[in-house]
Structures are given as C-alpha cells and as structure tokens.
mmCIF file of C-alpha atoms and ligand atoms in Angstrom:
data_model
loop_
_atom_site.group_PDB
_atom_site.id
_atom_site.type_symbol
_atom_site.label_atom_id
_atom_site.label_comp_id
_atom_site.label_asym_id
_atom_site.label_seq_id
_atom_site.Cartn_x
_atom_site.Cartn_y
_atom_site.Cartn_z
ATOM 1 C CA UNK A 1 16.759 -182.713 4.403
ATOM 2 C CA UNK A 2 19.827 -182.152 2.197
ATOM 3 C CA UNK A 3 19.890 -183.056 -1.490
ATOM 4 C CA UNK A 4 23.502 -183.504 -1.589
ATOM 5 C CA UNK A 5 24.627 -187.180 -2.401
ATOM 6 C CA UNK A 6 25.898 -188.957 0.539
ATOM 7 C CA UNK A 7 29.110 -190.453 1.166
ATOM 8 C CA UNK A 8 29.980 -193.094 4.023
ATOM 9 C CA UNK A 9 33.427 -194.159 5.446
ATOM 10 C CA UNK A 10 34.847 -195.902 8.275
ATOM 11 C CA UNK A 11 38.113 -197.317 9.739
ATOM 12 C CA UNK A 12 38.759 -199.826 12.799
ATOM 13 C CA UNK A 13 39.933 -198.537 16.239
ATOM 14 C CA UNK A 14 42.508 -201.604 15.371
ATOM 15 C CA UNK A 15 45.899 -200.772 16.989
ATOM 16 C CA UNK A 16 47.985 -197.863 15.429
ATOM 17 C CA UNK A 17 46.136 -195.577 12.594
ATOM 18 C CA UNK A 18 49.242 -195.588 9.981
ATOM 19 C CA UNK A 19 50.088 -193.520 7.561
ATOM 20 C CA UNK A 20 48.993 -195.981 5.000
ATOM 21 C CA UNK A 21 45.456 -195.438 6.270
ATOM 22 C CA UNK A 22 45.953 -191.863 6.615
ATOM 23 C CA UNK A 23 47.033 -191.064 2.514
ATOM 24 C CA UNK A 24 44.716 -193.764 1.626
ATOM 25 C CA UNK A 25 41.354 -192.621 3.203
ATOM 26 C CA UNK A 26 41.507 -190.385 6.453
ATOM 27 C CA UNK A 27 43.763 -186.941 4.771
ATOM 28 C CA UNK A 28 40.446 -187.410 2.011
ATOM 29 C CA UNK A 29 37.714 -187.632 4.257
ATOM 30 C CA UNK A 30 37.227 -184.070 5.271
ATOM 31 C CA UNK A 31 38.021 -182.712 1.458
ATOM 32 C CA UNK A 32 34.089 -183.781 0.871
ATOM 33 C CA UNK A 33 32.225 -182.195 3.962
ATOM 34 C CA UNK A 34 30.918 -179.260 1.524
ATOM 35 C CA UNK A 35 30.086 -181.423 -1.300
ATOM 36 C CA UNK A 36 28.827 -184.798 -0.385
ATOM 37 C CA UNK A 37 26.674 -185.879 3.006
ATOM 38 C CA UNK A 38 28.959 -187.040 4.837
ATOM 39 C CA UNK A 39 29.352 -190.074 7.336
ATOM 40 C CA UNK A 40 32.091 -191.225 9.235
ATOM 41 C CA UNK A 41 32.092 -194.406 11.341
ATOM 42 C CA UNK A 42 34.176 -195.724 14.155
ATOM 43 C CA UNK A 43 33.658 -199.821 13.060
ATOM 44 C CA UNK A 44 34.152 -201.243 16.444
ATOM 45 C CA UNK A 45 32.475 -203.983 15.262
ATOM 46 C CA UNK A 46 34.673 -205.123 12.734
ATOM 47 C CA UNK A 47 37.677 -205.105 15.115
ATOM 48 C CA UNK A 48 36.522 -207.537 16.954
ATOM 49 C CA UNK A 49 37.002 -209.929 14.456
ATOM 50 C CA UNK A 50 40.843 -210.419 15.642
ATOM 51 C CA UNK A 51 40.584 -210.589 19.693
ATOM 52 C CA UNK A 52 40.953 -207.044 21.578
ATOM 53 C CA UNK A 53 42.138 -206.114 24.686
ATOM 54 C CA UNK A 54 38.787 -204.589 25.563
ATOM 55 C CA UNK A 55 39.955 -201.831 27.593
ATOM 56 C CA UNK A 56 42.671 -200.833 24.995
ATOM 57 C CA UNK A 57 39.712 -201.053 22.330
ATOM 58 C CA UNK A 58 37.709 -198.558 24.263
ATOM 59 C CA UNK A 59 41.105 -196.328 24.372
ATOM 60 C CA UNK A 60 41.587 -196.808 20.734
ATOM 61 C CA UNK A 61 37.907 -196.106 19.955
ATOM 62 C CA UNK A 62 38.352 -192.237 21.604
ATOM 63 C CA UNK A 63 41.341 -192.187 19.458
ATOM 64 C CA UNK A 64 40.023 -192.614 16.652
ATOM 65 C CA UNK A 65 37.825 -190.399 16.896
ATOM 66 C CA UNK A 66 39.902 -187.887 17.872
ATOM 67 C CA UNK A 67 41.715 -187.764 15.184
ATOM 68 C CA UNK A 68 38.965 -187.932 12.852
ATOM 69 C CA UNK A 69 38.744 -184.403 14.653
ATOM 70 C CA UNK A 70 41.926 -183.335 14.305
ATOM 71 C CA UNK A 71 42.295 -184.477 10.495
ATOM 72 C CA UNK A 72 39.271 -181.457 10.228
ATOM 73 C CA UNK A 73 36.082 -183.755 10.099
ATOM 74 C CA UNK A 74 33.234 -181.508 11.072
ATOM 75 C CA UNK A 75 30.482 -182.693 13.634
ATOM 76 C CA UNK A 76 28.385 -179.553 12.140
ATOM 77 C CA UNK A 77 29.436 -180.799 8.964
ATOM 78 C CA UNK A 78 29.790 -184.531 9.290
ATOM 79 C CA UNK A 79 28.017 -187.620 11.099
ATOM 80 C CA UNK A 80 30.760 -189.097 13.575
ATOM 81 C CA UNK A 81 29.549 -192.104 15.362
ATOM 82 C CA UNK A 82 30.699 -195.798 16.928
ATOM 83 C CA UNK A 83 29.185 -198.320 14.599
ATOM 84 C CA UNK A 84 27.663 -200.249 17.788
ATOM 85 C CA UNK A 85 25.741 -197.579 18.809
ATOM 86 C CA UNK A 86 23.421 -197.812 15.917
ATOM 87 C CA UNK A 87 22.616 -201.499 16.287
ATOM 88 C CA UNK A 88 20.351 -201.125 12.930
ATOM 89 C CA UNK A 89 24.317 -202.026 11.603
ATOM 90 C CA UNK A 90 24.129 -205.697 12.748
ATOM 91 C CA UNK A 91 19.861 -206.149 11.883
ATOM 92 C CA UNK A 92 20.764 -205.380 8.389
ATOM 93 C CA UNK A 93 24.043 -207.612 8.448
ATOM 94 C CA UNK A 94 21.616 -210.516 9.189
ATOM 95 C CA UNK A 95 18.954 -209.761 6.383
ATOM 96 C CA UNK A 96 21.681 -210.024 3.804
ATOM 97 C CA UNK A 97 23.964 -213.004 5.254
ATOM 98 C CA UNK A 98 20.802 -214.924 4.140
ATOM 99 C CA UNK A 99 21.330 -213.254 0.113
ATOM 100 C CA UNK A 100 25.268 -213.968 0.272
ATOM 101 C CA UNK A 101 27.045 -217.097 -0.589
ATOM 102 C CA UNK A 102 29.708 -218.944 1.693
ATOM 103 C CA UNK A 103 31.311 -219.325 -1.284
ATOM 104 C CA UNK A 104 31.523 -215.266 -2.634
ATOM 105 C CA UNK A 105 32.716 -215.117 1.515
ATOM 106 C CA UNK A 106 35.594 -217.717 1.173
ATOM 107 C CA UNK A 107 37.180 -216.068 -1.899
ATOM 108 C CA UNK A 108 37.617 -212.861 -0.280
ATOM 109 C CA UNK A 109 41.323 -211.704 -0.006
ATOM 110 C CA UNK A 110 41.551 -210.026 2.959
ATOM 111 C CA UNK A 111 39.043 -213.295 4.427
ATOM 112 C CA UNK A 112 42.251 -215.527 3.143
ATOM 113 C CA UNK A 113 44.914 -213.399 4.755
ATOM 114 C CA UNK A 114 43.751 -212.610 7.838
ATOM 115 C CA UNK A 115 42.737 -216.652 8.289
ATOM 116 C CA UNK A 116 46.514 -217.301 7.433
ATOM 117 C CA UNK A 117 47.784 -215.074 10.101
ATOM 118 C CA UNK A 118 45.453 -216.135 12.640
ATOM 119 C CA UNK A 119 44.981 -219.802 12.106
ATOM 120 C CA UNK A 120 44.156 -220.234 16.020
ATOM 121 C CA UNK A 121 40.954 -217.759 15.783
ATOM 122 C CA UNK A 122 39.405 -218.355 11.900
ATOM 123 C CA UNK A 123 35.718 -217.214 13.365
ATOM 124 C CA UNK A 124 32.731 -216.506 11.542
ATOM 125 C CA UNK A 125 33.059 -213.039 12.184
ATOM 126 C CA UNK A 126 36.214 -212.826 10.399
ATOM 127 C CA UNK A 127 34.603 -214.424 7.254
ATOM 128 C CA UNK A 128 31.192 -212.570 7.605
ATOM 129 C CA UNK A 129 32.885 -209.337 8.264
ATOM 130 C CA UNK A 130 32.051 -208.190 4.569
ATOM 131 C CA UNK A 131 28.576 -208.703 4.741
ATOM 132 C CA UNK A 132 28.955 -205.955 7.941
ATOM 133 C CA UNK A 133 30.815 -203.503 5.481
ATOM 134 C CA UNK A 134 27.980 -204.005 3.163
ATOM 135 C CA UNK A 135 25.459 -203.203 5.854
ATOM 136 C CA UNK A 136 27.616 -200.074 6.970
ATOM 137 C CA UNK A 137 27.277 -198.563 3.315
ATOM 138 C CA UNK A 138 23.989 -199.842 2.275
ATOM 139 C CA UNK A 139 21.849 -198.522 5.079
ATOM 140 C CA UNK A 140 22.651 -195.024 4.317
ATOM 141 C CA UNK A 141 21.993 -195.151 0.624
ATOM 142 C CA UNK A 142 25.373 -194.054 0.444
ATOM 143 C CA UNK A 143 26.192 -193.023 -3.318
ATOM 144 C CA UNK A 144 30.431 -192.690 -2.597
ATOM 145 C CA UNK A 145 32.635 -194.692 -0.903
ATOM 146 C CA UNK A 146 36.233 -193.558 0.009
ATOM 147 C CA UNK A 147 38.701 -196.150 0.547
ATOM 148 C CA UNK A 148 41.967 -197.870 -0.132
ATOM 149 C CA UNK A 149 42.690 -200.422 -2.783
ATOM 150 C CA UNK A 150 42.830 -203.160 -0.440
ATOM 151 C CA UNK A 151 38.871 -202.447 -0.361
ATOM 152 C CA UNK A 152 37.963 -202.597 -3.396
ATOM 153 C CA UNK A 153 37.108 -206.328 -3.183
ATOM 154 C CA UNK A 154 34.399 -205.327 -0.494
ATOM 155 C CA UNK A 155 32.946 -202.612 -2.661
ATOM 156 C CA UNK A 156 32.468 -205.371 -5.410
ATOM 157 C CA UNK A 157 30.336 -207.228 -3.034
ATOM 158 C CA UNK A 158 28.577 -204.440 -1.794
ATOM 159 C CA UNK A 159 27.305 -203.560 -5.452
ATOM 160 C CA UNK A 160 26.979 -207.221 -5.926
ATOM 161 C CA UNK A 161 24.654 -207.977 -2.971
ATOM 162 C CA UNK A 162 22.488 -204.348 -3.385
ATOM 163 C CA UNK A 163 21.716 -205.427 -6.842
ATOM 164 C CA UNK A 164 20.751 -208.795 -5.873
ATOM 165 C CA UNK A 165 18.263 -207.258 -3.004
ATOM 166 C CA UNK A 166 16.706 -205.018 -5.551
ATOM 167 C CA UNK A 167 16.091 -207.261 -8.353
ATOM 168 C CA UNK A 168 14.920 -209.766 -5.848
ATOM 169 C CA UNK A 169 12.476 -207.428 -3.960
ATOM 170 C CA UNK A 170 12.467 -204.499 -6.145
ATOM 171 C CA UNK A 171 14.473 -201.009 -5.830
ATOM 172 C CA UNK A 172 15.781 -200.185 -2.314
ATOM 173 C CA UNK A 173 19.165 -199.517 -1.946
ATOM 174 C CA UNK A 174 21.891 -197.211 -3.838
ATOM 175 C CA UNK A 175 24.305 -199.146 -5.560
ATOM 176 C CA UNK A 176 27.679 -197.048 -4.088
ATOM 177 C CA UNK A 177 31.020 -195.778 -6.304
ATOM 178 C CA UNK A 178 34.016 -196.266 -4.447
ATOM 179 C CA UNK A 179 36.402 -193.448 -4.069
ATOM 180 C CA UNK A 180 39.813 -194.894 -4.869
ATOM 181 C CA UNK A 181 42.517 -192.286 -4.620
ATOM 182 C CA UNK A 182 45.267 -192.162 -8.085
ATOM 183 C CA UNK A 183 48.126 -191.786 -5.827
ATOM 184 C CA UNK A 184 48.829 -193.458 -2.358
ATOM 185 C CA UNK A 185 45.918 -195.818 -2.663
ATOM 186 C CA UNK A 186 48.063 -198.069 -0.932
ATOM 187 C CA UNK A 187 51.056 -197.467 0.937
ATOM 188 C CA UNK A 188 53.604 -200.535 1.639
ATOM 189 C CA UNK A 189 55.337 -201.612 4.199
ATOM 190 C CA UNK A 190 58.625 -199.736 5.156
ATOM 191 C CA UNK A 191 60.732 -202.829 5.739
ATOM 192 C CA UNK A 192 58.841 -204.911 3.088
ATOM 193 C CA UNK A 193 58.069 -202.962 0.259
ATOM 194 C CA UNK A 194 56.312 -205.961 -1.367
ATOM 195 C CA UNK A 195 53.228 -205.987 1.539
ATOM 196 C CA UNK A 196 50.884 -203.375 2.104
ATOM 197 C CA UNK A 197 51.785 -201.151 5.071
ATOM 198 C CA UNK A 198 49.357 -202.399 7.470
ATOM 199 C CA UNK A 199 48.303 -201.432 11.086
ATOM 200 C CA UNK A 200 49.057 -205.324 12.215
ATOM 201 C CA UNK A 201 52.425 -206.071 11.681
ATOM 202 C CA UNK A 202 54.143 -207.033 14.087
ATOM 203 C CA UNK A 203 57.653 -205.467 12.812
ATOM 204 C CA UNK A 204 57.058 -201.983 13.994
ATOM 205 C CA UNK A 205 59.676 -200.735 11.569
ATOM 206 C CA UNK A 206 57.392 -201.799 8.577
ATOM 207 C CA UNK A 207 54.986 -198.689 9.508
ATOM 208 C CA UNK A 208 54.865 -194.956 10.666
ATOM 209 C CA UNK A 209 51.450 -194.931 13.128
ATOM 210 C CA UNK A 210 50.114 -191.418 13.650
ATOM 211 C CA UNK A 211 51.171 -190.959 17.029
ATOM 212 C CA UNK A 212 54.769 -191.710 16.413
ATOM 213 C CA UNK A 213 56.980 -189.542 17.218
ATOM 214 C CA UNK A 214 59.333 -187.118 15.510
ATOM 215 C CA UNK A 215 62.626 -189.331 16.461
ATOM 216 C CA UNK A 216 60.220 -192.686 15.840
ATOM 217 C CA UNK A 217 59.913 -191.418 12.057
ATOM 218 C CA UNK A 218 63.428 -190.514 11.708
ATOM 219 C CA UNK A 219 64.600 -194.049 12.859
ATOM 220 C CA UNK A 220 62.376 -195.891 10.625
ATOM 221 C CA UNK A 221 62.491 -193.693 7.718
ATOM 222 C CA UNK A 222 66.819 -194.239 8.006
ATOM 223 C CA UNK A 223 66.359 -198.302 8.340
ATOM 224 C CA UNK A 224 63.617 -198.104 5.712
ATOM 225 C CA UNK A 225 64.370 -200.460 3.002
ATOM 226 C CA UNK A 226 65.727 -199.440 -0.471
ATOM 227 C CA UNK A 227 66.431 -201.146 -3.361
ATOM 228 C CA UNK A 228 69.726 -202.150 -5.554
ATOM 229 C CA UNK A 229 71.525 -199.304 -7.383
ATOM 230 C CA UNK A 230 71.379 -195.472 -7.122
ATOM 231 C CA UNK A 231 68.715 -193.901 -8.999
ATOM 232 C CA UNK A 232 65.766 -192.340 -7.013
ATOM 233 C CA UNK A 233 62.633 -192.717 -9.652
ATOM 234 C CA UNK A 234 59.284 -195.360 -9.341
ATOM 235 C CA UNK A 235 59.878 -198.121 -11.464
ATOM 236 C CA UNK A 236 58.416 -201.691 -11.049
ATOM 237 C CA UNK A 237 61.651 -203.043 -9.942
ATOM 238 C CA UNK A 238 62.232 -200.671 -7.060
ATOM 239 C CA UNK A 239 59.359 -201.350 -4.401
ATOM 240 C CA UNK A 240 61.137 -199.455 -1.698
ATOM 241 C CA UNK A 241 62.243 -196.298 -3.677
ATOM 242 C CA UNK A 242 58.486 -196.231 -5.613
ATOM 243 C CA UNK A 243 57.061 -196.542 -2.222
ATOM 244 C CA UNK A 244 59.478 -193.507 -0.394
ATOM 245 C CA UNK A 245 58.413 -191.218 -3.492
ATOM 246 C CA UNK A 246 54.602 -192.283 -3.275
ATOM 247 C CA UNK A 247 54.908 -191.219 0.486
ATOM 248 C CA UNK A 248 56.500 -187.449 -0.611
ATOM 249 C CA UNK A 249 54.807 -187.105 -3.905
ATOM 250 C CA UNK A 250 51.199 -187.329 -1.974
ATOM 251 C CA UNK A 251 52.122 -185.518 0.980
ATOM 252 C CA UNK A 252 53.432 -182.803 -0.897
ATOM 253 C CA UNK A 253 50.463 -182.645 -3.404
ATOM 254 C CA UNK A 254 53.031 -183.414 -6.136
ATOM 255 C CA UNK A 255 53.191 -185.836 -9.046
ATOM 256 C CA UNK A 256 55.422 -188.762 -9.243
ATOM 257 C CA UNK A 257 57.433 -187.118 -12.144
ATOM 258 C CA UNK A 258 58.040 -183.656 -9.682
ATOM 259 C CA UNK A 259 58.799 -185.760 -7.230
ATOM 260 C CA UNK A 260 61.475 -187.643 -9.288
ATOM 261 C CA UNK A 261 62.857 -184.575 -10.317
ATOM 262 C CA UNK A 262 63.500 -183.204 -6.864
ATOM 263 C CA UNK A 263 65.938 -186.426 -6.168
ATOM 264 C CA UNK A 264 67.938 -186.579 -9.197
ATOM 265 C CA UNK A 265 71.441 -186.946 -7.968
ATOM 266 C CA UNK A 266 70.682 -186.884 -4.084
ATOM 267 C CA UNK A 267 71.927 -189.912 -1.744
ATOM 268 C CA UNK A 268 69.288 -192.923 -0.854
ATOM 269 C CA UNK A 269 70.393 -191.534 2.806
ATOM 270 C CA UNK A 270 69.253 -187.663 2.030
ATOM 271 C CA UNK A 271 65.868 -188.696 0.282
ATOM 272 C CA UNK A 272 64.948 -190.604 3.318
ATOM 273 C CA UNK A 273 65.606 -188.245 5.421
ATOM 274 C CA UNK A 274 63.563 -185.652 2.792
ATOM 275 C CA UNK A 275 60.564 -188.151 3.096
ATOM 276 C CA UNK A 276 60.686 -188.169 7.054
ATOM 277 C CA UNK A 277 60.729 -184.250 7.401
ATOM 278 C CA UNK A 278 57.491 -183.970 5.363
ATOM 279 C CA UNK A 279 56.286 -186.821 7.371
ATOM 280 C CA UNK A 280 56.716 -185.125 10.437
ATOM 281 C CA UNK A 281 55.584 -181.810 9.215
ATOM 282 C CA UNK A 282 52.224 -183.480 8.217
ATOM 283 C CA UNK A 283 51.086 -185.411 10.964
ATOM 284 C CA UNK A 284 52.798 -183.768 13.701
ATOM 285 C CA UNK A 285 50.216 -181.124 14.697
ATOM 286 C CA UNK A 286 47.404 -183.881 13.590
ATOM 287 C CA UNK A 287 49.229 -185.988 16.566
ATOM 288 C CA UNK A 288 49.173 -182.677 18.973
ATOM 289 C CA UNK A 289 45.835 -181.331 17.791
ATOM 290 C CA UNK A 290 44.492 -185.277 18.467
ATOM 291 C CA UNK A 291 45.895 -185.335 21.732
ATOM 292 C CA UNK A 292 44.013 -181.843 23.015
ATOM 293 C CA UNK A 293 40.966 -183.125 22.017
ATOM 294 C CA UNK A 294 41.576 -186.062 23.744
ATOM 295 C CA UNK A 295 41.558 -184.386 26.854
ATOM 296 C CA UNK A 296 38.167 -183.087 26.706
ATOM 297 C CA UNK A 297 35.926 -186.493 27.145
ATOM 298 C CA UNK A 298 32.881 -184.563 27.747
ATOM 299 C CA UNK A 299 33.145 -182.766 24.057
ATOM 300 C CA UNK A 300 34.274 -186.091 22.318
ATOM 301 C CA UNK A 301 30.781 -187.920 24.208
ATOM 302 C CA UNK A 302 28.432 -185.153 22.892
ATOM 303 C CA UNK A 303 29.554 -185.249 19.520
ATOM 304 C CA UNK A 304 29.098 -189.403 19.409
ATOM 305 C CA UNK A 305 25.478 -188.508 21.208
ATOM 306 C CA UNK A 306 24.585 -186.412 18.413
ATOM 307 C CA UNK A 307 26.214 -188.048 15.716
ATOM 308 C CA UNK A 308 24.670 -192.247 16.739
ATOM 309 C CA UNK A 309 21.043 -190.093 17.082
ATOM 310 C CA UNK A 310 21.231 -188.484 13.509
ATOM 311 C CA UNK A 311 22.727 -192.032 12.084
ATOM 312 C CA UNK A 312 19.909 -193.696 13.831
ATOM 313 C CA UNK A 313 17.503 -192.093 12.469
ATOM 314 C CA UNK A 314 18.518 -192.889 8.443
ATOM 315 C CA UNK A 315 19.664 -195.975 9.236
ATOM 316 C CA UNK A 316 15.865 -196.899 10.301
ATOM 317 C CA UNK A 317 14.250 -195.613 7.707
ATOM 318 C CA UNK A 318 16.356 -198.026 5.114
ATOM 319 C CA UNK A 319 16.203 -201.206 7.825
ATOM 320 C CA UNK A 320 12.341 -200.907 8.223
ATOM 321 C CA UNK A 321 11.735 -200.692 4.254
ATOM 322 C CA UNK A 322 14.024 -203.630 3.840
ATOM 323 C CA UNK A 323 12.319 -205.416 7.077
ATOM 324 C CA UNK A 324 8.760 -204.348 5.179
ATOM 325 C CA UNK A 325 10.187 -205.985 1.821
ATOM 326 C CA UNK A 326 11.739 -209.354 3.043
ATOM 327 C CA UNK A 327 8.262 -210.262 4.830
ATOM 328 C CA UNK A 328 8.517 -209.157 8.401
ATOM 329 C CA UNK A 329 6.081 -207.738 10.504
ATOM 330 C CA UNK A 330 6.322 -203.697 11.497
ATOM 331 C CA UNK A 331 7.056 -203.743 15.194
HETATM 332 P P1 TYM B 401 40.922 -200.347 7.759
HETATM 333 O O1 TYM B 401 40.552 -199.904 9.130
HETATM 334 O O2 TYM B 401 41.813 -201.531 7.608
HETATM 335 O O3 TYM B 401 41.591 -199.166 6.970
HETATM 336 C C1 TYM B 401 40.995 -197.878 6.900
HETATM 337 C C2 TYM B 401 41.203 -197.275 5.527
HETATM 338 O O4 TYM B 401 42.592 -197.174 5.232
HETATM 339 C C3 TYM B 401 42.865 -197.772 3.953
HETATM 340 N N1 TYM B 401 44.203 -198.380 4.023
HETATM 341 C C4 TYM B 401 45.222 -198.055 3.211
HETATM 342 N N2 TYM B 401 45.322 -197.171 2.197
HETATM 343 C C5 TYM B 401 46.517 -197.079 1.584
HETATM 344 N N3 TYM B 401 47.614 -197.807 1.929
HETATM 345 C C6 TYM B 401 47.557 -198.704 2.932
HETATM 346 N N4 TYM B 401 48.625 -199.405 3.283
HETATM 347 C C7 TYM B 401 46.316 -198.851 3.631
HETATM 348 N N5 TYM B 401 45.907 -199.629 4.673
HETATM 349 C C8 TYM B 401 44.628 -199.333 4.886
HETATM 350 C C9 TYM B 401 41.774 -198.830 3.801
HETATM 351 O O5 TYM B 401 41.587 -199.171 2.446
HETATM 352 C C10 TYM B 401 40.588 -198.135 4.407
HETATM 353 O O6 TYM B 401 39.948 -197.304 3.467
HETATM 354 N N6 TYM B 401 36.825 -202.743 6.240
HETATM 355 C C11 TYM B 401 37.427 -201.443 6.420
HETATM 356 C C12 TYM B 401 36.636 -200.553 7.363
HETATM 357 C C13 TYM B 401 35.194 -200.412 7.004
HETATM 358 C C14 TYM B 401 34.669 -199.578 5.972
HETATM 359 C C15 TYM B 401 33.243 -199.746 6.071
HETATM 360 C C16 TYM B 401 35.231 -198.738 5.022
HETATM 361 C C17 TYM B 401 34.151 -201.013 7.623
HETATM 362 N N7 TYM B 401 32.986 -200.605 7.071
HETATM 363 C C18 TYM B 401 32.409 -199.076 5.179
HETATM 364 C C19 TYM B 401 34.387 -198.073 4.148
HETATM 365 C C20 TYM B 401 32.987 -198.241 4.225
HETATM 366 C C21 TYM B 401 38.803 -201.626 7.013
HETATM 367 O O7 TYM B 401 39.098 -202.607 7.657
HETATM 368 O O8 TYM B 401 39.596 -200.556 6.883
#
C-alpha cells in the first residue's frame, strides 16, 4: 500500500468540458500523479441533477474520460473510474444526509443558482448534490482536493460535515485541503466577463469547449467582449481584458505582469487574436489525442474495469467503518 497522501478529483460528463474547467482543475490533475495518490472520477451522478439526454450522457461519459487520457492522467499512475460504478458513493451520501442540515443545503451558492435557472426541475438531487461531493472525497480519506473557486463552498462543507462525524463517533475520516489554483481559478465568460465561464450557457460564444475547433476559437476569441478604452493590463474595471490576459498568462506559464508587458501598445484586435493562437496551440492535440483514444472502446472499458475495482476496494473499507460506527449491522 502506498504512503503517499491521496488526492481525489472529479468533473461532470455535463455538456462541453471548457476551458474554464480545463485551467481551473483538469491541465492540474496529472501535475500530482508522482506525488500524491491519485483519484480521478467521472461524477455521472451529479449530472443528473439537471435532466440528460441519456444516450448523449453515456457519449459524454467516454469523453470525459478520454480526455482525462489525453490531458496525461495515468491509469498505472492514477484511479480513473465512473462514480456509479462504485455504488459505496451513494451508501455514504445517505449516512451523512442524516448529519447535514436543510438549512447549511439551502444556502449553498451554486444550490441557489442552478434553482434560478431551472425553476421547472428544483429536485432534491440538485439541493443534496453536496452531500454526494462530500461522499466522493470523504470515502477515500482524501487529504487534497483540486478544484476551482466556484468549489470552494463544497469543500467548506466537506470539512464541516467530516468534523462533525468524528467528534460525534470518534476519528474516521481525513478532513481534506482544497487545491485552489493562484491564477485561472476561475475563468469568465467570453461574452460576459462578469459570470463565470460555465459549461451551461446557453450563448455558445460565452465559452471555448475542448473540442472546438481551430476556426470555432478564432470566431469567439474576435467577438469576445472587451472593455472601454485602450490599455491591455488586469484591473478591476476591465473584466473582459483581466479575463483575455488570465487566459494567456496561465496558458503560457506566465505572470499577469509578463503578460501585461507583452501587450503594451498592441490593438484589442491583435491581443485577441494572441490569446486564440495559444488557445489553439494548447488544446488542439488534447482535442486530437482525445479523439484517438476514443476510438479504441475496448482500452477505454479496461481501464474503468480496473480503475471502479481498485476504488471499490478503499471505498469499502471507509463505508464499513462508518456503517460499524453509526450502529449498523456487518453484512
Ligand atoms: P464541474 O464539473 O462543474 O467542474 C469541474 C472543475 O472545473 C472547475 N471549473 C472552473 N475553474 C475555473 N474557471 C471556471 N470558469 C470553471 N468552471 C468550472 C470546477 O471548480 C471544478 O473543479 N461538483 C463538481 C464535481 C465534483 C467534485 C467532486 C470535484 C463532484 N465530486 C469531488 C472535486 C471533488 C463540479 O460540478 O465540477
């Protein structure tokens, strides 16, 4: 068994990966396969908290996946899996709905935002869906946590609700760090630079989705929108320009200020053109190498054979100790 400290992430086969999710979690994941345990998660579960096509889900799911591969995530390295096909995910879910308050459920932001948007389908799942996200981290004793800042909110909880286990039935879970990234922690929306870039939207132009293509990026890096006045540097005032530089700066493994410097006197028109060609150069071959693994089904089913047995088999270990704790019987 390895001694390293383990890490857990996932992402929903929701629609179009975007770039947002990409600099905010996915280009990240594979940096810590020599360093941390790692575990990577497909949360199927989680999309269906907004209603699916089911047969696109299943496409998206392979996706995913895929370019989990492609981004360099390991199966020798990492654990890849589908959340449903370790169903310990949902047993723990229902041990600690019965430790977490309606009320700590209701306040969550993304719980409020997502019941705004769709006011004809406010289900349970959509409010309990944190309680899930605690479950996916807890049951691996994760120590580390990568994510955006939209998550952050969720990691709160999830620290929140393993402390109030332990103190309640003594010592069982790891209370997890999150792993917020300084730059590009979250991306906004190319058309709205005020709202996160997000996978959802229904105006395409508002986000670049991983399997865009080359003339795709172009078009919606040219009608991205900019602010008032000239000057290409982050400021508070300029959402759209801060945004564009955020995009190169992290891309190019540069800082803000290096950034800055490389635009001083160049048009709004060149820069987002600069910003689209290191788009393109980035997640070009990711969208090429995604698509060739695509192709081989067989490869992609072996891997989430291996990597649901090996998550199985931790995720039982933690489930029967906290079955053992809150008074159940051993089957
Ligand atoms: P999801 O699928 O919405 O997003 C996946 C990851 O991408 C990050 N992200 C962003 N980062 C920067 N800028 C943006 N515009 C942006 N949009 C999204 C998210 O913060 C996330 O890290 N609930 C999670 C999935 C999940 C999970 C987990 C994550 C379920 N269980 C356990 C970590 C651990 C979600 O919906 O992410």
């Amino acid at each position: 068994m390895s001694d390293k400290k383990r890490l857990f992430s996932g992402i929903q086969p929701t629609g179009n990966i975007t770039l947002g999710n990409y600099i905010g979690a996915l280009r990240n994941f594979s940096t810590f396969q020599d360093e941390f345990d790692c575990i990577y998660c497909v949360v199927d579960l989680h999309s269906l908290t907004v209603r699916q096509n089911p047969a696109q889900l299943r496409k998206n799911t392979y996706e995913l996946l895929a370019l989990y591969l492609a981004c360099g995530l390991d199966p020798a390295k990492s654990t890849l899996f589908i959340q449903s096909h370790v169903s310990e995910h949902a047993e723990l879910a229902w041990i600690l709905n019965t430790i977490t308050y309606v009320g700590e459920l209701s306040r969550m932001t993304q719980f409020k935002d997502k019941s705004s948007k769709h006011q004809d389908n406010i289900n349970m799942g959509l409010m309990d869906y944190p309680v899930l996200m605690v479950s996916d981290i807890l049951l691996y004793q994760t120590a580390l946590v990568p994510i955006g800042a939209d998550q952050k909110q969720h990691l709160e909880l999830t620290r929140d609700i393993a402390h109030r286990f332990n103190t309640s039935y003594s010592d069982t879970f790891v209370v997890p760090e999150p792993f917020i990234p300084k730059a590009g922690a979250r991306i906004m929306s190319l058309a709205e630079p005020t709202s996160k870039m997000s996978k959802s939207d229904e105006n395409i132009k508002g986000f670049i989705s991983l399997t865009d293509d080359d003339e795709t990026i172009r078009r919606k890096l040219k009608s991205a929108v900019t602010d008032s006045g000239n000057e290409i540097v982050a400021r508070d005032d300029k959402h759209g320009v801060t945004n564009l530089l955020t995009i190169y700066a992290t891309l190019n493994n540069i800082t803000m200020q290096e950034a800055e410097k490389a635009f001083v006197g160049v048009s709004y028109a060149d820069f987002k053109m600069a910003v689209a060609d290191i788009i393109i150069e980035t997640i070009a071959p990711i969208r090429e190498l995604k698509n060739e693994i695509l192709a081989d089904k067989g490869n992609l089913d072996k891997v989430l054979t291996d990597g649901a047995e090996r998550a199985r088999f931790m995720a039982r270990k933690t489930l029967s100790k906290v079955y053992k704790k809150v008074g159940l019987i051993q089957r």
